[in-house]
Amino acid sequence: MEYFLDTADINKIKKINEIFPIAGVTTNPSIIAKEKRDFKLIINDIYDIIGKDKILHAQVAGNTADIIIKEVNRLRDLFGENFYTKIPVTPEGIKAMKTLSKDGHKITATGILSSQQIIMAAEAGAEYMAPYINRSDDIGESGIEIVKDAYRILTINKKSEEECLKKYKRIFEPKILGASFKNVRQVHETMLAGAKSVTVSPDVFERFIYHPYTDWSMDKFNSDWEEIYGNKNLLDLL
Ligand code: G3P
């Protein structure tokens, strides 16, 4: 399972990266624009916190295949091998993915609201496909059903390593990267539906392990212990 953090807020990335086993960070144009800073500085600041061995996803701004391809090449030169470019599942985006994946580029397909968009992007060579779960639920569709159907079709049509290498010049497993969550339940159901990765905003992230009864249990352990041993810990007693 891979947990990504969906933000460009440096303080929040610092805090969550220190505690949780995150695989990396995802951003989108709205998330970047919120920071009101230079794009390159934001990306470098995020890398300074998470390290270059973790994955960073950022989105292209161009709307034509031609511009997208140029942007992706520039991004790979600047930020290196562990950088994944998010490309929208528009006709121009799919066209760009098809060309870029033949050259071994690492692609995350984004803006996904249907199972067929997932399948098409995977076929065009995207490694991650990011369905927007809450945005689907918001208009009465089911983000979870989109993931379930796409996962089933991807599993039936799994490519061999040789096929993958021949088509995309590298070996990888296509992964559903659940995105756009408003609560932990949506994330949990997305994982059960077959997503190997999820990207979650800091506020939802911090609720993953929250449970009032866990807090109550810890308070009880602490008060029972203190009654007998005061404020000593095991280092004082062993
Ligand atoms: O990663 C996609 C995500 O940022 C969209 O989330 O909450 O704006 O629907 P949201």
mmCIF file of C-alpha atoms and ligand atoms in Angstrom:
data_model
loop_
_atom_site.group_PDB
_atom_site.id
_atom_site.type_symbol
_atom_site.label_atom_id
_atom_site.label_comp_id
_atom_site.label_asym_id
_atom_site.label_seq_id
_atom_site.Cartn_x
_atom_site.Cartn_y
_atom_site.Cartn_z
ATOM 1 C CA MET A 1 0.000 0.000 0.000
ATOM 2 C CA GLU A 2 1.247 3.510 -0.803
ATOM 3 C CA TYR A 3 0.020 6.592 1.058
ATOM 4 C CA PHE A 4 0.682 9.935 -0.638
ATOM 5 C CA LEU A 5 0.072 13.332 0.864
ATOM 6 C CA ASP A 6 -1.972 15.682 -1.363
ATOM 7 C CA THR A 7 -0.614 19.139 -0.553
ATOM 8 C CA ALA A 8 2.199 21.608 -1.249
ATOM 9 C CA ASP A 9 2.036 23.117 2.239
ATOM 10 C CA ILE A 10 5.617 22.740 3.477
ATOM 11 C CA ASN A 11 4.772 22.781 7.194
ATOM 12 C CA LYS A 12 2.105 20.121 6.812
ATOM 13 C CA ILE A 13 4.403 17.933 4.678
ATOM 14 C CA LYS A 14 7.151 18.274 7.304
ATOM 15 C CA LYS A 15 4.820 17.295 10.149
ATOM 16 C CA ILE A 16 3.178 14.315 8.439
ATOM 17 C CA ASN A 17 6.390 13.016 6.819
ATOM 18 C CA GLU A 18 8.022 12.885 10.260
ATOM 19 C CA ILE A 19 5.295 10.645 11.663
ATOM 20 C CA PHE A 20 3.763 8.567 8.900
ATOM 21 C CA PRO A 21 5.293 6.170 6.328
ATOM 22 C CA ILE A 22 4.353 8.193 3.250
ATOM 23 C CA ALA A 23 5.455 7.148 -0.251
ATOM 24 C CA GLY A 24 5.587 10.762 -1.416
ATOM 25 C CA VAL A 25 3.593 13.862 -2.246
ATOM 26 C CA THR A 26 1.062 14.724 -4.948
ATOM 27 C CA THR A 27 0.082 18.195 -6.107
ATOM 28 C CA ASN A 28 -2.222 19.681 -8.712
ATOM 29 C CA PRO A 29 -2.435 23.194 -10.235
ATOM 30 C CA SER A 30 -4.923 24.380 -7.559
ATOM 31 C CA ILE A 31 -2.714 23.051 -4.745
ATOM 32 C CA ILE A 32 0.391 24.737 -6.222
ATOM 33 C CA ALA A 33 -1.433 28.038 -6.906
ATOM 34 C CA LYS A 34 -2.570 28.154 -3.248
ATOM 35 C CA GLU A 35 1.074 28.548 -2.195
ATOM 36 C CA LYS A 36 1.513 31.744 -4.332
ATOM 37 C CA ARG A 37 5.252 31.014 -4.793
ATOM 38 C CA ASP A 38 7.643 30.086 -7.581
ATOM 39 C CA PHE A 39 6.826 26.588 -8.953
ATOM 40 C CA LYS A 40 10.443 25.388 -8.992
ATOM 41 C CA LEU A 41 11.027 26.551 -5.411
ATOM 42 C CA ILE A 42 7.923 24.716 -4.190
ATOM 43 C CA ILE A 43 9.041 21.441 -5.821
ATOM 44 C CA ASN A 44 12.603 21.770 -4.496
ATOM 45 C CA ASP A 45 11.328 22.574 -0.988
ATOM 46 C CA ILE A 46 9.142 19.464 -1.037
ATOM 47 C CA TYR A 47 12.121 17.330 -2.154
ATOM 48 C CA ASP A 48 14.248 18.838 0.642
ATOM 49 C CA ILE A 49 11.727 17.459 3.141
ATOM 50 C CA ILE A 50 10.820 14.070 1.682
ATOM 51 C CA GLY A 51 14.136 13.243 -0.040
ATOM 52 C CA LYS A 52 14.739 12.259 -3.651
ATOM 53 C CA ASP A 53 14.018 8.581 -2.989
ATOM 54 C CA LYS A 54 10.341 9.368 -2.437
ATOM 55 C CA ILE A 55 7.907 10.066 -5.257
ATOM 56 C CA LEU A 56 6.673 13.519 -6.172
ATOM 57 C CA HIS A 57 3.783 14.063 -8.596
ATOM 58 C CA ALA A 58 3.086 17.459 -10.193
ATOM 59 C CA GLN A 59 0.805 18.339 -13.054
ATOM 60 C CA VAL A 60 1.489 19.800 -16.491
ATOM 61 C CA ALA A 61 -0.101 23.169 -17.314
ATOM 62 C CA GLY A 62 -0.206 22.846 -21.116
ATOM 63 C CA ASN A 63 -3.385 21.834 -22.915
ATOM 64 C CA THR A 64 -1.976 20.438 -26.155
ATOM 65 C CA ALA A 65 -0.004 17.210 -26.591
ATOM 66 C CA ASP A 66 2.849 19.184 -28.086
ATOM 67 C CA ILE A 67 3.266 21.514 -25.076
ATOM 68 C CA ILE A 68 2.630 18.688 -22.572
ATOM 69 C CA ILE A 69 5.444 16.608 -24.126
ATOM 70 C CA LYS A 70 7.855 19.563 -23.910
ATOM 71 C CA GLU A 71 6.844 20.270 -20.283
ATOM 72 C CA VAL A 72 7.343 16.622 -19.276
ATOM 73 C CA ASN A 73 10.806 16.494 -20.860
ATOM 74 C CA ARG A 74 11.817 19.694 -19.044
ATOM 75 C CA LEU A 75 10.466 18.377 -15.725
ATOM 76 C CA ARG A 76 12.418 15.109 -16.032
ATOM 77 C CA ASP A 77 15.633 17.042 -16.797
ATOM 78 C CA LEU A 78 15.075 19.291 -13.785
ATOM 79 C CA PHE A 79 13.758 16.910 -11.146
ATOM 80 C CA GLY A 80 15.073 13.497 -12.120
ATOM 81 C CA GLU A 81 13.880 9.939 -12.270
ATOM 82 C CA ASN A 82 11.521 9.779 -9.293
ATOM 83 C CA PHE A 83 9.356 12.621 -10.585
ATOM 84 C CA TYR A 84 5.936 11.633 -11.948
ATOM 85 C CA THR A 85 4.150 14.067 -14.220
ATOM 86 C CA LYS A 86 0.392 14.227 -13.873
ATOM 87 C CA ILE A 87 -1.341 14.457 -17.238
ATOM 88 C CA PRO A 88 -5.126 14.920 -17.546
ATOM 89 C CA VAL A 89 -7.186 12.273 -19.335
ATOM 90 C CA THR A 90 -8.234 14.634 -22.145
ATOM 91 C CA PRO A 91 -7.737 13.567 -25.788
ATOM 92 C CA GLU A 92 -4.567 15.725 -25.958
ATOM 93 C CA GLY A 93 -3.397 14.284 -22.630
ATOM 94 C CA ILE A 94 -3.841 10.680 -23.791
ATOM 95 C CA LYS A 95 -2.042 11.530 -27.042
ATOM 96 C CA ALA A 96 0.888 12.914 -25.026
ATOM 97 C CA MET A 97 0.934 9.859 -22.693
ATOM 98 C CA LYS A 98 1.127 7.534 -25.700
ATOM 99 C CA THR A 99 4.235 9.314 -27.012
ATOM 100 C CA LEU A 100 5.913 9.910 -23.651
ATOM 101 C CA SER A 101 5.474 6.357 -22.320
ATOM 102 C CA LYS A 102 7.314 4.948 -25.362
ATOM 103 C CA ASP A 103 10.292 6.940 -24.125
ATOM 104 C CA GLY A 104 10.147 5.534 -20.561
ATOM 105 C CA HIS A 105 8.571 8.628 -18.927
ATOM 106 C CA LYS A 106 6.832 8.199 -15.571
ATOM 107 C CA ILE A 107 3.223 9.282 -15.897
ATOM 108 C CA THR A 108 0.280 9.755 -13.559
ATOM 109 C CA ALA A 109 -3.055 10.120 -15.330
ATOM 110 C CA THR A 110 -5.313 12.576 -13.537
ATOM 111 C CA GLY A 111 -8.759 14.180 -13.565
ATOM 112 C CA ILE A 112 -10.318 10.706 -13.757
ATOM 113 C CA LEU A 113 -14.083 10.303 -13.298
ATOM 114 C CA SER A 114 -14.756 6.993 -15.069
ATOM 115 C CA SER A 115 -13.402 3.443 -15.288
ATOM 116 C CA GLN A 116 -12.775 3.742 -19.026
ATOM 117 C CA GLN A 117 -10.536 6.757 -18.423
ATOM 118 C CA ILE A 118 -8.461 4.538 -16.103
ATOM 119 C CA ILE A 119 -8.215 1.710 -18.653
ATOM 120 C CA MET A 120 -7.402 4.049 -21.546
ATOM 121 C CA ALA A 121 -4.685 5.879 -19.589
ATOM 122 C CA ALA A 122 -3.147 2.548 -18.507
ATOM 123 C CA GLU A 123 -3.089 1.420 -22.115
ATOM 124 C CA ALA A 124 -1.451 4.703 -23.134
ATOM 125 C CA GLY A 125 1.340 3.906 -20.650
ATOM 126 C CA ALA A 126 0.443 5.735 -17.423
ATOM 127 C CA GLU A 127 1.745 4.013 -14.288
ATOM 128 C CA TYR A 128 -0.625 5.717 -11.824
ATOM 129 C CA MET A 129 -4.252 6.490 -12.571
ATOM 130 C CA ALA A 130 -5.951 8.930 -10.183
ATOM 131 C CA PRO A 131 -9.760 8.670 -9.954
ATOM 132 C CA TYR A 132 -11.416 11.522 -8.015
ATOM 133 C CA ILE A 133 -13.529 9.577 -5.544
ATOM 134 C CA ASN A 134 -15.321 12.418 -3.742
ATOM 135 C CA ARG A 135 -15.964 14.430 -6.911
ATOM 136 C CA SER A 136 -17.746 11.322 -8.322
ATOM 137 C CA ASP A 137 -19.744 10.833 -5.124
ATOM 138 C CA ASP A 138 -20.621 14.544 -5.124
ATOM 139 C CA ILE A 139 -22.658 14.197 -8.324
ATOM 140 C CA GLY A 140 -24.380 10.958 -7.310
ATOM 141 C CA GLU A 141 -21.984 8.564 -9.035
ATOM 142 C CA SER A 142 -19.831 6.053 -7.148
ATOM 143 C CA GLY A 143 -16.078 6.578 -6.966
ATOM 144 C CA ILE A 144 -15.730 3.129 -5.399
ATOM 145 C CA GLU A 145 -17.564 1.366 -8.263
ATOM 146 C CA ILE A 146 -15.308 3.162 -10.760
ATOM 147 C CA VAL A 147 -12.252 1.767 -8.936
ATOM 148 C CA LYS A 148 -13.760 -1.746 -8.605
ATOM 149 C CA ASP A 149 -14.590 -2.047 -12.319
ATOM 150 C CA ALA A 150 -11.264 -0.629 -13.485
ATOM 151 C CA TYR A 151 -9.280 -2.839 -11.077
ATOM 152 C CA ARG A 152 -11.099 -5.907 -12.403
ATOM 153 C CA ILE A 153 -10.408 -5.019 -16.041
ATOM 154 C CA LEU A 154 -6.758 -4.157 -15.314
ATOM 155 C CA THR A 155 -6.312 -7.495 -13.506
ATOM 156 C CA ILE A 156 -7.853 -9.495 -16.370
ATOM 157 C CA ASN A 157 -5.582 -7.717 -18.868
ATOM 158 C CA LYS A 158 -2.382 -7.696 -16.798
ATOM 159 C CA LYS A 159 0.683 -7.253 -19.046
ATOM 160 C CA SER A 160 3.719 -9.485 -18.657
ATOM 161 C CA GLU A 161 7.048 -7.858 -17.722
ATOM 162 C CA GLU A 162 8.377 -8.471 -21.263
ATOM 163 C CA GLU A 163 5.292 -6.867 -22.839
ATOM 164 C CA CYS A 164 5.601 -3.874 -20.518
ATOM 165 C CA LEU A 165 9.313 -3.446 -21.241
ATOM 166 C CA LYS A 166 8.757 -3.698 -24.995
ATOM 167 C CA LYS A 167 5.894 -1.168 -24.998
ATOM 168 C CA TYR A 168 7.042 1.337 -22.374
ATOM 169 C CA LYS A 169 10.821 0.779 -22.093
ATOM 170 C CA ARG A 170 10.586 -0.063 -18.375
ATOM 171 C CA ILE A 171 8.838 -2.518 -16.068
ATOM 172 C CA PHE A 172 6.088 -1.251 -13.793
ATOM 173 C CA GLU A 173 2.727 -2.282 -12.439
ATOM 174 C CA PRO A 174 -0.191 0.012 -13.379
ATOM 175 C CA LYS A 175 -1.694 1.267 -10.110
ATOM 176 C CA ILE A 176 -4.930 2.995 -9.192
ATOM 177 C CA LEU A 177 -4.099 6.068 -7.097
ATOM 178 C CA GLY A 178 -7.344 6.988 -5.321
ATOM 179 C CA ALA A 179 -7.655 10.786 -4.929
ATOM 180 C CA SER A 180 -10.094 13.494 -3.818
ATOM 181 C CA PHE A 181 -11.219 12.137 -0.449
ATOM 182 C CA LYS A 182 -13.279 13.862 2.202
ATOM 183 C CA ASN A 183 -13.185 11.140 4.851
ATOM 184 C CA VAL A 184 -11.344 8.006 5.968
ATOM 185 C CA ARG A 185 -14.258 5.705 5.031
ATOM 186 C CA GLN A 186 -13.921 6.684 1.345
ATOM 187 C CA VAL A 187 -10.178 5.923 1.503
ATOM 188 C CA HIS A 188 -10.768 2.557 3.182
ATOM 189 C CA GLU A 189 -13.360 1.479 0.590
ATOM 190 C CA THR A 190 -11.085 2.608 -2.241
ATOM 191 C CA MET A 191 -8.291 0.401 -0.871
ATOM 192 C CA LEU A 192 -10.719 -2.550 -0.607
ATOM 193 C CA ALA A 193 -11.824 -1.951 -4.203
ATOM 194 C CA GLY A 194 -8.270 -2.570 -5.432
ATOM 195 C CA ALA A 195 -6.380 0.753 -5.316
ATOM 196 C CA LYS A 196 -2.718 0.131 -4.424
ATOM 197 C CA SER A 197 -2.154 3.839 -3.712
ATOM 198 C CA VAL A 198 -4.133 6.716 -2.266
ATOM 199 C CA THR A 199 -3.426 10.425 -1.998
ATOM 200 C CA VAL A 200 -4.984 12.237 0.898
ATOM 201 C CA SER A 201 -5.138 15.836 2.161
ATOM 202 C CA PRO A 202 -3.425 16.553 5.518
ATOM 203 C CA ASP A 203 -6.711 16.916 7.454
ATOM 204 C CA VAL A 204 -8.020 13.497 6.347
ATOM 205 C CA PHE A 205 -4.513 12.012 6.774
ATOM 206 C CA GLU A 206 -4.359 12.918 10.450
ATOM 207 C CA ARG A 207 -7.680 11.143 11.060
ATOM 208 C CA PHE A 208 -6.434 7.772 9.701
ATOM 209 C CA ILE A 209 -5.338 6.475 13.106
ATOM 210 C CA TYR A 210 -7.538 8.634 15.326
ATOM 211 C CA HIS A 211 -9.832 6.744 17.686
ATOM 212 C CA PRO A 212 -11.289 8.190 20.909
ATOM 213 C CA TYR A 213 -11.181 4.772 22.594
ATOM 214 C CA THR A 214 -7.440 4.464 21.835
ATOM 215 C CA ASP A 215 -6.915 7.824 23.568
ATOM 216 C CA TRP A 216 -9.063 6.684 26.497
ATOM 217 C CA SER A 217 -7.066 3.430 26.759
ATOM 218 C CA MET A 218 -3.737 5.292 26.804
ATOM 219 C CA ASP A 219 -4.999 7.662 29.518
ATOM 220 C CA LYS A 220 -6.083 4.674 31.622
ATOM 221 C CA PHE A 221 -2.718 2.881 31.170
ATOM 222 C CA ASN A 222 -0.861 6.055 32.135
ATOM 223 C CA SER A 223 -2.898 6.758 35.266
ATOM 224 C CA ASP A 224 -2.724 3.106 36.485
ATOM 225 C CA TRP A 225 1.051 3.091 35.919
ATOM 226 C CA GLU A 226 1.612 6.453 37.603
ATOM 227 C CA GLU A 227 -0.243 5.348 40.717
ATOM 228 C CA ILE A 228 2.405 2.703 41.396
ATOM 229 C CA TYR A 229 5.546 3.859 39.544
ATOM 230 C CA GLY A 230 5.129 7.654 39.430
ATOM 231 C CA ASN A 231 6.654 9.233 36.317
ATOM 232 C CA LYS A 232 9.287 6.496 35.826
ATOM 233 C CA ASN A 233 9.555 4.800 32.443
ATOM 234 C CA LEU A 234 11.080 1.390 31.685
ATOM 235 C CA LEU A 235 14.545 2.931 31.233
ATOM 236 C CA ASP A 236 14.419 3.847 34.924
ATOM 237 C CA LEU A 237 13.338 0.358 35.971
ATOM 238 C CA LEU A 238 15.426 -1.992 33.795
HETATM 239 O O1 G3P B 1 -5.348 14.757 -6.212
HETATM 240 C C1 G3P B 1 -6.586 15.236 -6.684
HETATM 241 C C2 G3P B 1 -7.202 16.020 -5.641
HETATM 242 O O2 G3P B 1 -6.286 17.026 -5.250
HETATM 243 C C3 G3P B 1 -8.529 16.631 -5.880
HETATM 244 O O3 G3P B 1 -9.065 16.703 -4.625
HETATM 245 O O4 G3P B 1 -10.445 17.423 -2.767
HETATM 246 O O5 G3P B 1 -10.000 19.002 -4.675
HETATM 247 O O6 G3P B 1 -11.507 17.033 -4.982
HETATM 248 P P1 G3P B 1 -10.337 17.595 -4.257
#
